[in-house]
PDB file of C-alpha atoms in Angstrom:
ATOM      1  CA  UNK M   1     -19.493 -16.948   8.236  1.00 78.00           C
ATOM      2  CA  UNK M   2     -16.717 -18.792   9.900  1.00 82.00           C
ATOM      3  CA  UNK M   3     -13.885 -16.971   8.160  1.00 83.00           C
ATOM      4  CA  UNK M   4     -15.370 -14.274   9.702  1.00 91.00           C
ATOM      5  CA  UNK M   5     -14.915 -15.243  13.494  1.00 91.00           C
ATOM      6  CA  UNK M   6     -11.249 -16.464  12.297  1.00 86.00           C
ATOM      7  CA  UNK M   7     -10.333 -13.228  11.481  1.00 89.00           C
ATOM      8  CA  UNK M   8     -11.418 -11.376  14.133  1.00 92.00           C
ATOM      9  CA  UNK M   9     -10.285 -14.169  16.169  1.00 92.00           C
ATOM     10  CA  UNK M  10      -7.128 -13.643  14.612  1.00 90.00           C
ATOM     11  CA  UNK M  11      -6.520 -10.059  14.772  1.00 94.00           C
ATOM     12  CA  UNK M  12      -7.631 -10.033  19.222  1.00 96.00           C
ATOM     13  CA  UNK M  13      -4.774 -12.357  19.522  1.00 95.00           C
ATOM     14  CA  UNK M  14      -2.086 -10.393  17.227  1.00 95.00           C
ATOM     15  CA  UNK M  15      -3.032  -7.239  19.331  1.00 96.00           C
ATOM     16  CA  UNK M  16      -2.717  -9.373  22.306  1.00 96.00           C
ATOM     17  CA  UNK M  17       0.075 -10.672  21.922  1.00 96.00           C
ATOM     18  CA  UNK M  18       1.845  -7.459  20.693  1.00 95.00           C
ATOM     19  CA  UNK M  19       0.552  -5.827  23.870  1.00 95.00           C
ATOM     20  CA  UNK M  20       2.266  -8.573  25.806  1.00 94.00           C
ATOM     21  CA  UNK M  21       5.569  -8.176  24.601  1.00 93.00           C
ATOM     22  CA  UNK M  22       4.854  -4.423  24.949  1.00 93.00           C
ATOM     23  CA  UNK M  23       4.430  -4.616  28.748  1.00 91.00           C
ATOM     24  CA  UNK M  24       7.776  -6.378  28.836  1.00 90.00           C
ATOM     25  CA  UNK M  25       9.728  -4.731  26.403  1.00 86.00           C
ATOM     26  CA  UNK M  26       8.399  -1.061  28.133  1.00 84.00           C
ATOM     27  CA  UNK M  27      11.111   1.351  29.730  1.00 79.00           C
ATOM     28  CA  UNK M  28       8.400   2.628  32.136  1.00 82.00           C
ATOM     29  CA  UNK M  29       8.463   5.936  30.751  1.00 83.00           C
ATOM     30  CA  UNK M  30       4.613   6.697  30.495  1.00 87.00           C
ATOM     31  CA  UNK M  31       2.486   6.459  27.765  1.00 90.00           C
ATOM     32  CA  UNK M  32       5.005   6.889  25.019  1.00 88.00           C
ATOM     33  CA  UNK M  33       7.006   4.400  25.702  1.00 90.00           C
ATOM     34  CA  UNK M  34       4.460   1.737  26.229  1.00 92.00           C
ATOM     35  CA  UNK M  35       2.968   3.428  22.577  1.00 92.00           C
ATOM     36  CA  UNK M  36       6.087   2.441  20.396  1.00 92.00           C
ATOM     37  CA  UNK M  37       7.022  -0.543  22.383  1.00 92.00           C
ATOM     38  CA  UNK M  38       3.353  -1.744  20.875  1.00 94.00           C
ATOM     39  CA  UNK M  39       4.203  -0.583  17.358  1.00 95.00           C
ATOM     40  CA  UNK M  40       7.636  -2.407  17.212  1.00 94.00           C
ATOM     41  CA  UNK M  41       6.022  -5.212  19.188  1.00 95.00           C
ATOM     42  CA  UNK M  42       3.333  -4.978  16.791  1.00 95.00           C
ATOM     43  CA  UNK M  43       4.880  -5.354  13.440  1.00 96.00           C
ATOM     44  CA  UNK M  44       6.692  -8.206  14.618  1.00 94.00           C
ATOM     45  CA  UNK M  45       3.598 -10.153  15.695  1.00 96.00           C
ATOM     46  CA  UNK M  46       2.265  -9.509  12.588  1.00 96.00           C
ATOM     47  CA  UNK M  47       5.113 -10.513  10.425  1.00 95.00           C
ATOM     48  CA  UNK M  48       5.258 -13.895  12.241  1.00 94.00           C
ATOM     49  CA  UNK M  49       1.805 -14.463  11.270  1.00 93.00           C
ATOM     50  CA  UNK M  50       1.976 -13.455   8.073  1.00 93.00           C
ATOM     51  CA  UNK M  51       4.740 -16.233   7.783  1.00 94.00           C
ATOM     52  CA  UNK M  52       2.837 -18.722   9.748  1.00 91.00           C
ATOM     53  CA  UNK M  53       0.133 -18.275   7.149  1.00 88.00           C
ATOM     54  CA  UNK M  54       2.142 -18.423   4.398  1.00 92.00           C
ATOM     55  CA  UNK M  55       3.596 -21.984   5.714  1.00 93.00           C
ATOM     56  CA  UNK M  56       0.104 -23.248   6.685  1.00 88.00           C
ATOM     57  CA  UNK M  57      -1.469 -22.750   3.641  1.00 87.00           C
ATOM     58  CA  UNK M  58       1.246 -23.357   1.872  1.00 90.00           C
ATOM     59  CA  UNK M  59       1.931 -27.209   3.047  1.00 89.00           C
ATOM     60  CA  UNK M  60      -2.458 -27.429   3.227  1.00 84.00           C
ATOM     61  CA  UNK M  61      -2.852 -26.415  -0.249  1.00 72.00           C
TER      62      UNK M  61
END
């Protein structure tokens, strides 16, 4: 039950941060904008998990 709360642990902060470095990275050009500032922002955050992970478990196991 605790890998539960992880994960969704996990996934508020990767949208959090993504919508973080969306606010900064937008041009201020309405919705749009802010929209694939999130999705570039978005993979990123993801990505850097995904090798965070991969380094955590990978010196842990």
């Amino acid at each position: 039950m605790k890998w539960v709360l992880g994960i969704g642990l996990g996934a508020v902060t990767v949208i959090w941060l993504a919508m973080e470095i969306a606010t900064v990275d937008d041009k201020g050009k309405g919705f749009g904008s802010y929209s694939k500032a999130f999705k570039k922002s978005l993979i990123g955050v993801i990505s850097l998990f995904v090798v965070a992970g991969v380094i955590y478990y990978g010196l842990i196991y």
